[in-house]
Short mmCIF file of C-alpha atoms in Angstrom, two decimals:
data_model
loop_
_atom_site.label_atom_id
_atom_site.label_comp_id
_atom_site.label_asym_id
_atom_site.label_seq_id
_atom_site.Cartn_x
_atom_site.Cartn_y
_atom_site.Cartn_z
CA MET D 1 0.00 0.00 0.00
CA LEU D 2 1.47 3.31 -1.02
CA VAL D 3 1.11 6.01 1.62
CA VAL D 4 2.40 9.43 0.73
CA GLY D 5 2.91 11.96 3.48
CA ILE D 6 2.39 15.56 2.50
CA ARG D 7 3.88 18.39 4.49
CA LEU D 8 2.84 21.94 3.72
CA GLU D 9 5.46 24.63 3.96
CA ALA D 10 4.96 28.34 3.59
CA CYS D 11 5.40 29.58 0.01
CA GLN D 12 8.80 31.24 -0.04
CA PRO D 13 9.89 33.12 -3.14
CA ASP D 14 13.19 31.85 -4.55
CA SER D 15 16.16 34.02 -5.41
CA LEU D 16 14.47 35.14 -8.61
CA GLY D 17 11.40 36.24 -6.69
CA GLN D 18 9.34 33.43 -8.17
CA VAL D 19 7.00 31.28 -6.16
CA PHE D 20 6.23 27.76 -7.32
CA PRO D 21 3.30 26.12 -5.54
CA GLN D 22 4.79 22.68 -5.98
CA ASP D 23 7.93 23.70 -4.09
CA SER D 24 5.78 24.60 -1.12
CA ILE D 25 4.55 21.07 -0.77
CA ARG D 26 7.17 18.56 0.26
CA LEU D 27 6.13 15.12 -0.67
CA ASP D 28 7.55 12.12 1.03
CA PHE D 29 7.78 10.07 -2.13
CA LYS D 30 8.65 6.86 -0.46
CA SER D 31 6.06 4.48 0.76
CA LEU D 32 5.76 4.28 4.53
CA THR D 33 5.05 0.59 4.39
CA SER D 34 8.34 -0.77 3.08
CA GLY D 35 9.23 -3.97 4.91
CA VAL D 36 12.62 -5.60 5.32
CA GLU D 37 11.84 -9.28 4.98
CA ALA D 38 9.00 -11.29 3.58
CA LYS D 39 6.60 -11.66 6.45
CA MET D 40 5.16 -15.14 6.37
CA SER D 41 2.24 -14.77 8.69
CA SER D 42 1.01 -18.00 10.15
CA LYS D 43 -2.02 -16.42 11.77
CA MET D 44 -4.20 -16.21 8.68
CA PRO D 45 -2.90 -18.53 6.01
CA SER D 46 -4.42 -17.58 2.70
CA SER D 47 -3.62 -18.83 -0.77
CA ASN D 48 -1.98 -15.44 -1.34
CA ASN D 49 0.51 -15.93 1.49
CA ILE D 50 1.30 -19.47 0.37
CA ALA D 51 1.88 -18.35 -3.19
CA GLN D 52 4.16 -15.56 -1.96
CA ALA D 53 6.04 -17.99 0.30
CA ARG D 54 6.51 -20.42 -2.59
CA ARG D 55 7.91 -17.61 -4.74
CA THR D 56 10.28 -16.56 -1.96
CA VAL D 57 11.59 -20.11 -1.57
CA GLN D 58 11.95 -20.49 -5.33
CA GLN D 59 13.97 -17.27 -5.50
CA LEU D 60 16.16 -18.29 -2.56
CA ARG D 61 16.88 -21.60 -4.30
CA ILE D 62 18.15 -19.69 -7.35
CA GLU D 63 20.33 -17.41 -5.23
CA ALA D 64 21.73 -20.25 -3.13
CA SER D 65 22.81 -22.22 -6.19
CA ILE D 66 25.17 -19.70 -7.81
CA GLU D 67 28.90 -20.24 -8.10
CA ARG D 68 31.03 -17.93 -5.97
CA ILE D 69 34.66 -16.94 -6.40
CA LYS D 70 37.01 -16.21 -3.53
CA VAL D 71 37.18 -12.68 -2.13
CA SER D 72 40.95 -12.75 -2.69
CA LYS D 73 40.37 -13.23 -6.43
CA ALA D 74 37.56 -10.66 -6.55
CA SER D 75 39.76 -8.12 -4.77
CA ALA D 76 42.76 -8.84 -6.98
CA ASP D 77 40.65 -8.38 -10.11
CA LEU D 78 39.30 -5.03 -8.88
CA MET D 79 42.81 -3.84 -7.99
CA HIS D 80 44.10 -5.01 -11.37
CA TYR D 81 41.36 -3.17 -13.24
CA CYS D 82 42.03 0.05 -11.31
CA GLY D 83 45.76 -0.28 -11.91
CA GLU D 84 45.40 -0.94 -15.65
CA HIS D 85 43.02 1.97 -16.23
CA ALA D 86 44.41 4.57 -13.81
CA LYS D 87 46.48 6.34 -16.43
CA TYR D 88 43.39 6.84 -18.60
CA ASP D 89 41.32 8.29 -15.74
CA PRO D 90 41.33 12.10 -16.13
CA LEU D 91 39.71 12.83 -12.76
CA LEU D 92 42.32 10.68 -11.04
CA MET D 93 45.39 11.83 -12.97
CA GLY D 94 44.44 15.46 -13.41
CA ILE D 95 44.09 17.18 -16.77
CA PRO D 96 46.71 19.60 -18.11
CA ALA D 97 45.10 23.00 -18.75
CA SER D 98 45.94 22.84 -22.45
CA GLU D 99 44.04 19.56 -22.83
CA ASN D 100 41.03 20.47 -20.72
CA PRO D 101 38.10 21.32 -23.03
CA PHE D 102 36.15 22.69 -20.04
CA LYS D 103 38.81 25.15 -18.95
CA ASP D 104 38.16 28.65 -20.20
CA LYS D 105 41.09 29.82 -22.20
CA LYS D 106 41.73 33.40 -21.30
CA PRO D 107 43.81 35.45 -23.70
CA CYS D 108 47.14 36.63 -22.35
CA THR D 109 47.78 40.34 -22.20
CA ILE D 110 51.33 41.42 -22.67
CA LEU D 111 51.90 44.43 -20.47
CA MET U 1 -0.72 -24.37 8.09
CA GLY U 2 1.51 -27.31 7.36
CA GLU U 3 2.79 -26.07 4.03
CA MET U 4 3.38 -22.56 5.36
CA GLU U 5 5.52 -23.94 8.17
CA ALA U 6 7.49 -26.12 5.78
CA LEU U 7 8.05 -23.23 3.39
CA ARG U 8 9.23 -20.99 6.20
CA LYS U 9 11.68 -23.65 7.37
CA GLU U 10 13.01 -24.13 3.85
CA ALA U 11 13.41 -20.38 3.40
CA ASP U 12 15.38 -20.13 6.66
CA ASN U 13 17.56 -23.07 5.62
CA LEU U 14 18.28 -21.50 2.25
CA LYS U 15 19.18 -18.16 3.86
CA ASP U 16 21.59 -19.98 6.19
CA GLN U 17 23.05 -21.80 3.18
CA ILE U 18 23.67 -18.51 1.38
CA THR U 19 25.28 -16.96 4.48
CA GLU U 20 27.49 -20.02 4.86
CA ALA U 21 28.46 -20.13 1.17
CA ARG U 22 29.47 -16.46 1.32
CA LYS U 23 31.62 -17.13 4.40
CA VAL U 24 33.33 -20.07 2.70
CA VAL U 25 34.79 -17.85 -0.04
CA GLN U 26 35.75 -15.08 2.36
CA ASP U 27 39.45 -16.03 2.52
CA THR U 28 40.41 -12.39 3.01
CA THR U 29 38.89 -8.91 2.99
CA LEU U 30 39.34 -6.13 0.45
CA GLN U 31 40.97 -4.05 3.17
CA GLU U 32 43.61 -6.72 3.74
CA ALA U 33 44.13 -7.22 0.02
CA VAL U 34 44.84 -3.51 -0.57
CA ALA U 35 46.99 -3.03 2.53
CA GLY U 36 50.08 -2.61 0.39
CA THR U 37 48.46 -0.19 -2.04
CA ALA U 38 49.02 3.52 -1.53
CA LEU U 39 46.08 5.83 -0.95
CA VAL U 40 45.45 8.09 -3.93
CA GLY U 41 46.58 11.66 -3.45
CA ARG U 42 44.12 14.37 -2.46
CA VAL U 43 41.69 14.97 -5.33
CA GLN U 44 40.84 18.60 -5.89
CA LEU U 45 38.37 19.33 -8.65
CA LYS U 46 37.28 22.79 -9.67
CA THR U 47 33.95 24.02 -11.00
CA ARG U 48 34.61 24.66 -14.68
CA LYS U 49 31.05 25.48 -15.76
CA THR U 50 27.79 26.35 -14.03
CA LEU U 51 24.68 25.49 -16.01
CA ARG U 52 22.00 28.06 -15.17
CA GLY U 53 18.47 27.97 -16.44
CA HIS U 54 16.31 25.76 -14.28
CA LEU U 55 13.94 27.64 -11.99
CA ALA U 56 13.40 25.01 -9.33
CA LYS U 57 15.02 21.94 -7.75
CA ILE U 58 16.94 19.68 -10.09
CA TYR U 59 16.11 16.05 -9.43
CA ALA U 60 18.09 14.19 -12.06
CA MET U 61 20.75 14.43 -14.74
CA HIS U 62 22.28 11.99 -17.21
CA TRP U 63 25.23 12.35 -19.57
CA GLY U 64 24.88 11.33 -23.20
CA THR U 65 27.23 8.59 -24.43
CA ASP U 66 30.45 9.72 -26.15
CA THR U 67 29.36 13.32 -25.98
CA LYS U 68 29.57 16.44 -23.87
CA PHE U 69 25.77 16.80 -23.94
CA CYS U 70 23.72 15.98 -20.87
CA VAL U 71 20.05 16.15 -19.93
CA SER U 72 18.64 17.45 -16.65
CA ALA U 73 15.16 17.36 -15.11
CA SER U 74 13.71 19.90 -12.72
CA GLN U 75 10.44 20.39 -10.93
CA ASP U 76 10.09 23.63 -12.85
CA GLY U 77 8.58 21.22 -15.38
CA LYS U 78 11.42 21.26 -17.87
CA LEU U 79 13.93 18.86 -19.35
CA ILE U 80 16.98 20.71 -20.58
CA VAL U 81 19.59 19.25 -22.92
CA TRP U 82 22.87 21.10 -22.36
CA ASP U 83 26.04 21.46 -24.37
CA THR U 84 28.29 21.41 -21.33
CA LEU U 85 31.29 22.85 -23.19
CA THR U 86 29.49 26.05 -24.17
CA THR U 87 26.78 25.94 -21.44
CA ASN U 88 24.23 26.48 -24.23
CA LYS U 89 20.78 24.93 -23.94
CA VAL U 90 20.37 22.68 -26.95
CA ASN U 91 16.75 21.87 -26.07
CA ALA U 92 14.38 23.10 -23.38
CA ILE U 93 11.49 20.64 -23.30
CA PRO U 94 8.32 21.57 -21.40
CA LEU U 95 6.79 18.61 -19.58
CA LYS U 96 3.12 17.74 -19.12
CA SER U 97 3.79 16.87 -15.50
CA SER U 98 6.27 18.95 -13.52
CA TRP U 99 6.62 16.27 -10.84
CA VAL U 100 9.62 14.74 -12.53
CA MET U 101 12.04 12.50 -10.59
CA THR U 102 14.27 11.02 -13.27
CA CYS U 103 15.64 11.53 -16.77
CA ALA U 104 17.77 9.55 -19.18
CA TYR U 105 19.68 10.06 -22.43
CA ALA U 106 19.56 7.30 -25.03
CA PRO U 107 23.04 5.98 -25.99
CA SER U 108 22.31 6.95 -29.61
CA GLY U 109 21.65 10.56 -28.63
CA ASN U 110 18.31 10.42 -30.47
CA MET U 111 16.01 10.41 -27.47
CA VAL U 112 15.58 11.43 -23.88
CA ALA U 113 13.14 10.08 -21.32
CA CYS U 114 11.71 11.24 -18.03
CA GLY U 115 9.08 10.37 -15.46
CA GLY U 116 7.96 10.93 -11.90
CA LEU U 117 4.75 11.22 -9.93
CA ASP U 118 2.71 10.78 -13.09
CA ASN U 119 3.72 7.07 -12.88
CA MET U 120 4.69 7.22 -16.56
CA CYS U 121 7.89 7.21 -18.56
CA SER U 122 7.68 9.76 -21.39
CA ILE U 123 10.01 9.33 -24.35
CA TYR U 124 10.97 12.40 -26.38
CA ASN U 125 12.42 12.30 -29.90
CA LEU U 126 15.21 14.88 -30.17
CA LYS U 127 15.73 14.34 -33.88
CA GLY U 128 12.22 14.94 -35.20
CA LYS U 129 11.87 15.99 -38.85
CA ASP U 130 10.71 19.55 -38.27
CA GLY U 131 13.24 20.17 -35.51
CA ASN U 132 10.61 20.26 -32.76
CA VAL U 133 11.03 17.95 -29.80
CA LYS U 134 7.84 15.98 -29.26
CA VAL U 135 6.60 13.20 -27.00
CA MET U 136 7.15 9.98 -28.89
CA ARG U 137 5.66 7.51 -26.38
CA GLU U 138 4.11 7.56 -22.97
CA LEU U 139 4.87 4.30 -21.20
CA ALA U 140 2.08 3.82 -18.68
CA ALA U 141 1.53 0.74 -16.53
CA HIS U 142 3.36 1.36 -13.28
CA THR U 143 1.07 1.85 -10.29
CA GLY U 144 3.62 3.95 -8.47
CA TYR U 145 5.97 6.85 -9.18
CA LEU U 146 8.78 6.49 -11.68
CA SER U 147 12.05 6.77 -9.75
CA CYS U 148 14.57 5.96 -12.49
CA CYS U 149 14.82 5.02 -16.16
CA ARG U 150 17.68 3.91 -18.41
CA PHE U 151 17.69 3.21 -22.17
CA LEU U 152 19.10 -0.09 -23.46
CA SER U 153 18.74 1.19 -27.03
CA ASP U 154 16.34 3.33 -29.07
CA SER U 155 13.79 0.53 -28.82
CA GLU U 156 14.05 -0.61 -25.19
CA ILE U 157 14.10 1.15 -21.84
CA ILE U 158 14.10 -0.09 -18.24
CA THR U 159 12.20 1.74 -15.51
CA SER U 160 12.10 1.43 -11.71
CA SER U 161 9.08 2.44 -9.69
CA GLY U 162 7.59 3.15 -6.29
CA ASP U 163 5.28 0.19 -7.01
CA CYS U 164 8.29 -2.04 -6.09
CA THR U 165 8.84 -3.33 -9.62
CA CYS U 166 11.14 -2.63 -12.53
CA VAL U 167 9.92 -2.98 -16.10
CA LEU U 168 11.56 -3.55 -19.49
CA TRP U 169 9.55 -1.74 -22.17
CA ASP U 170 9.27 -2.00 -25.93
CA ILE U 171 9.31 1.67 -26.89
CA GLU U 172 7.95 1.03 -30.38
CA THR U 173 4.72 -0.58 -29.16
CA GLY U 174 4.67 1.17 -25.79
CA THR U 175 4.14 -2.12 -23.98
CA GLU U 176 5.75 -3.97 -21.09
CA LYS U 177 8.08 -6.76 -22.22
CA THR U 178 9.14 -7.95 -18.78
CA ILE U 179 8.15 -7.12 -15.22
CA PHE U 180 10.88 -7.62 -12.62
CA ALA U 181 9.14 -8.18 -9.29
CA GLY U 182 10.73 -9.18 -6.02
CA HIS U 183 11.63 -6.05 -4.10
CA LEU U 184 9.58 -5.50 -0.94
CA GLY U 185 9.89 -1.72 -1.00
CA ASP U 186 9.87 1.15 -3.49
CA CYS U 187 12.55 0.77 -6.15
CA MET U 188 14.55 3.98 -6.06
CA SER U 189 17.32 3.55 -8.59
CA LEU U 190 18.66 1.31 -11.34
CA ALA U 191 21.83 0.91 -13.39
CA VAL U 192 22.53 -1.16 -16.52
CA SER U 193 25.68 -3.31 -16.77
CA PRO U 194 28.37 -2.25 -19.26
CA ASP U 195 27.49 -5.26 -21.48
CA PHE U 196 23.75 -4.42 -21.33
CA LYS U 197 22.88 -7.99 -20.23
CA MET U 198 22.06 -7.23 -16.60
CA PHE U 199 20.77 -4.42 -14.48
CA ILE U 200 20.79 -3.70 -10.75
CA SER U 201 18.10 -2.04 -8.69
CA GLY U 202 18.24 -0.45 -5.23
CA ALA U 203 15.12 -0.20 -3.10
CA CYS U 204 13.50 0.91 0.13
CA ASP U 205 13.67 -2.68 1.38
CA PHE U 206 17.38 -1.90 2.00
CA THR U 207 18.51 -4.43 -0.66
CA ALA U 208 20.03 -4.31 -4.11
CA LYS U 209 19.05 -6.92 -6.70
CA LEU U 210 20.89 -8.10 -9.80
CA TRP U 211 18.54 -8.99 -12.69
CA ASP U 212 19.21 -10.92 -15.89
CA ILE U 213 17.40 -8.91 -18.55
CA ARG U 214 16.75 -11.69 -21.10
CA GLU U 215 16.19 -14.53 -18.62
CA ALA U 216 13.87 -12.18 -16.70
CA THR U 217 15.14 -13.47 -13.35
CA CYS U 218 16.67 -12.06 -10.21
CA ARG U 219 20.14 -13.60 -9.92
CA GLN U 220 21.34 -12.19 -6.62
CA THR U 221 20.19 -10.07 -3.69
CA PHE U 222 22.56 -7.95 -1.59
CA SER U 223 21.73 -6.85 1.95
CA GLY U 224 23.58 -4.95 4.63
CA HIS U 225 22.29 -1.42 4.36
CA GLU U 226 20.29 -0.17 7.32
CA SER U 227 18.04 2.12 5.36
CA ASP U 228 16.71 2.88 1.87
CA ILE U 229 19.10 2.55 -1.04
CA ASN U 230 18.77 5.76 -3.08
CA ALA U 231 21.59 5.36 -5.58
CA ILE U 232 23.23 2.48 -7.39
CA GLY U 233 25.90 2.01 -10.04
CA PHE U 234 28.18 -0.56 -11.63
CA PHE U 235 31.93 -0.63 -11.15
CA PRO U 236 33.30 -0.02 -14.70
CA ASN U 237 34.21 -3.69 -15.38
CA GLY U 238 30.68 -4.80 -14.52
CA ASN U 239 31.86 -7.18 -11.79
CA ALA U 240 30.87 -5.09 -8.80
CA VAL U 241 28.05 -2.86 -7.68
CA ILE U 242 28.11 0.32 -5.59
CA THR U 243 25.12 1.43 -3.54
CA GLY U 244 24.35 4.66 -1.66
CA SER U 245 21.85 4.78 1.19
CA ASP U 246 19.93 6.92 3.67
CA ASP U 247 22.08 5.16 6.31
CA ALA U 248 24.86 7.61 5.31
CA THR U 249 27.06 4.92 3.78
CA CYS U 250 27.96 3.57 0.38
CA LYS U 251 28.80 -0.09 -0.07
CA LEU U 252 30.73 -2.08 -2.66
CA TYR U 253 29.35 -5.56 -3.45
CA ASP U 254 31.26 -7.98 -5.66
CA LEU U 255 28.94 -9.93 -7.99
CA ARG U 256 31.13 -13.02 -8.42
CA ALA U 257 31.97 -13.36 -4.71
CA ASP U 258 28.31 -12.55 -3.99
CA GLN U 259 29.02 -10.31 -1.00
CA GLU U 260 29.83 -6.90 0.36
CA LEU U 261 33.53 -6.07 0.13
CA VAL U 262 33.65 -2.70 1.88
CA THR U 263 31.57 0.13 3.36
CA TYR U 264 32.38 3.78 2.68
CA GLN U 265 31.57 5.58 5.90
CA ASP U 266 32.90 8.25 8.20
CA SER U 267 31.73 9.19 11.68
CA GLY U 268 31.52 12.77 10.49
CA ILE U 269 28.97 11.91 7.79
CA MET U 270 25.50 11.54 9.18
CA CYS U 271 23.26 12.34 6.25
CA GLY U 272 21.93 10.23 3.43
CA VAL U 273 23.59 9.51 0.10
CA THR U 274 21.48 10.75 -2.79
CA SER U 275 23.57 9.85 -5.83
CA LEU U 276 26.84 8.28 -6.90
CA ALA U 277 29.15 7.75 -9.86
CA PRO U 278 32.50 5.99 -10.27
CA SER U 279 35.37 7.61 -12.17
CA LEU U 280 36.52 6.02 -15.43
CA SER U 281 39.01 3.59 -13.84
CA GLY U 282 36.74 2.85 -10.90
CA ARG U 283 39.39 4.02 -8.45
CA LEU U 284 37.37 7.05 -7.37
CA LEU U 285 33.79 7.01 -6.10
CA LEU U 286 31.99 10.35 -6.21
CA ALA U 287 28.91 10.42 -3.98
CA GLY U 288 26.39 13.22 -3.43
CA TYR U 289 24.94 13.73 0.05
CA ASP U 290 22.04 15.54 1.72
CA ASP U 291 24.50 17.96 3.38
CA PHE U 292 25.06 19.75 0.04
CA ASN U 293 28.48 18.13 -0.56
CA VAL U 294 29.98 15.51 -2.80
CA ASN U 295 32.54 13.26 -1.13
CA ILE U 296 35.23 11.61 -3.23
CA TRP U 297 36.34 8.20 -1.98
CA ASP U 298 39.34 6.05 -2.85
CA MET U 299 37.24 3.03 -3.79
CA LEU U 300 39.91 0.47 -2.90
CA LYS U 301 41.19 1.98 0.36
CA ALA U 302 37.72 3.20 1.45
CA GLU U 303 38.98 6.59 2.58
CA ARG U 304 37.80 10.06 1.66
CA VAL U 305 40.25 11.82 -0.63
CA GLY U 306 38.31 14.90 -1.64
CA VAL U 307 35.19 17.02 -1.32
CA LEU U 308 33.23 19.04 -3.88
CA ALA U 309 31.63 21.93 -2.04
CA GLY U 310 29.84 24.36 -4.24
CA HIS U 311 26.13 23.86 -4.03
CA ASP U 312 23.77 25.74 -1.75
CA ASN U 313 21.38 22.87 -1.30
CA ARG U 314 21.17 19.07 -1.49
CA VAL U 315 23.15 17.43 -4.32
CA SER U 316 20.43 15.32 -5.92
CA CYS U 317 22.28 13.82 -8.87
CA ILE U 318 25.76 13.19 -10.16
CA GLY U 319 27.32 11.69 -13.27
CA VAL U 320 30.73 11.19 -14.83
CA SER U 321 30.97 11.67 -18.61
CA SER U 322 31.67 8.53 -20.65
CA ASP U 323 35.26 9.59 -21.40
CA GLY U 324 35.83 10.31 -17.72
CA MET U 325 36.80 13.92 -18.40
CA ALA U 326 34.23 15.61 -16.19
CA CYS U 327 31.79 15.13 -13.36
CA CYS U 328 28.41 16.88 -13.39
CA THR U 329 26.45 17.59 -10.22
CA GLY U 330 22.82 18.72 -10.05
CA SER U 331 21.28 20.29 -7.00
CA TRP U 332 18.10 21.50 -5.33
CA ASP U 333 19.70 24.95 -5.65
CA SER U 334 18.61 24.75 -9.34
CA PHE U 335 22.14 24.70 -10.78
CA LEU U 336 24.28 22.06 -12.45
CA LYS U 337 28.03 22.26 -12.10
CA ILE U 338 30.74 20.68 -14.23
CA TRP U 339 33.89 19.72 -12.33
CA ASN U 340 37.32 18.40 -13.24
#
């Protein structure tokens, strides 16, 4: 069940002096009924609950059956990838001003 | 009653099996493995461009592929396509519904998409014959808000929704091809794998799920977060997943080891993560937070190596361009900033 909480705030003009009604209403988008685990209630067994429980078990069977590699190998592969690609990573290596398309090139004035 | 009890027992057994199987392959930790690796030097990025034009909170942005164009969505009811090099607005698209929460750029550059509280994903054709940008399709079937959308191609798009499902759509016919159900809370975010065969979703049930697009199945579920997952992304080689949560942490999960490798947290950070993006090599993780900042993490050493402070309100979205040259942040202060 989706429950949306609505909080009304006073309409404040923004820096441009504009007031937008939708900005004055803060919506809690997220449902307030999100659960953490499948609740298998035994108090009122219905065909719905059984069907849901069967689906949960089926999904767990899939997830239990996968092949897993060792964390040492997973870590080594991540480190290797970072190492191999570091020199091509502009945010990591820094970009020389002459090669930076985003840097504004200001003309030099000779005094 | 009997079958319910048996099913519950089997479920518990399977969960124990999974926990055990994950322990069996845990011969070390990422922290131990990188002990000999040096921390990256302090990362200091500067604002190179400020994209001004939106009149209200920006909720989402997405870079185009192999381009310096990006699209942003704001609750002023506009989608704007920007040329980030010149800061010019290539397109300013008025939306039917201003309650937009997400936007996406098709890899081809031909289309953009958006959606939000209208529960629909609207597809816009940028390359229409007469030069006008028009709605091409309205994908309607979700019974909850549209939180995220990502194109697979010009003919397929994946959406995530507050109705707890993700959907693969055929854009041509406007119909649902596959419904991915399984999350027990609103789906907040999704990311497509580099090979386009899988996607991951993060939800308000505190888990992330890995889905096989063609098999239409959930392959793996990752737990550990203590609150809603708002942001999710793939490590560049597609073998690991990064999540950002309201619990103020980001986590790295390895897909092949099927477990969490490290948590990015700091006692000084107490607000939720809204958005995240890895740098090109994966070594840096840029994450946007509710406290108006972006923290830059050394992804291997799990330490903060930089901060982007420049917005006057929550950073709601972040993205790194496909060539890794720049990071774009979007904020509730109505501005987008380009950093490198």
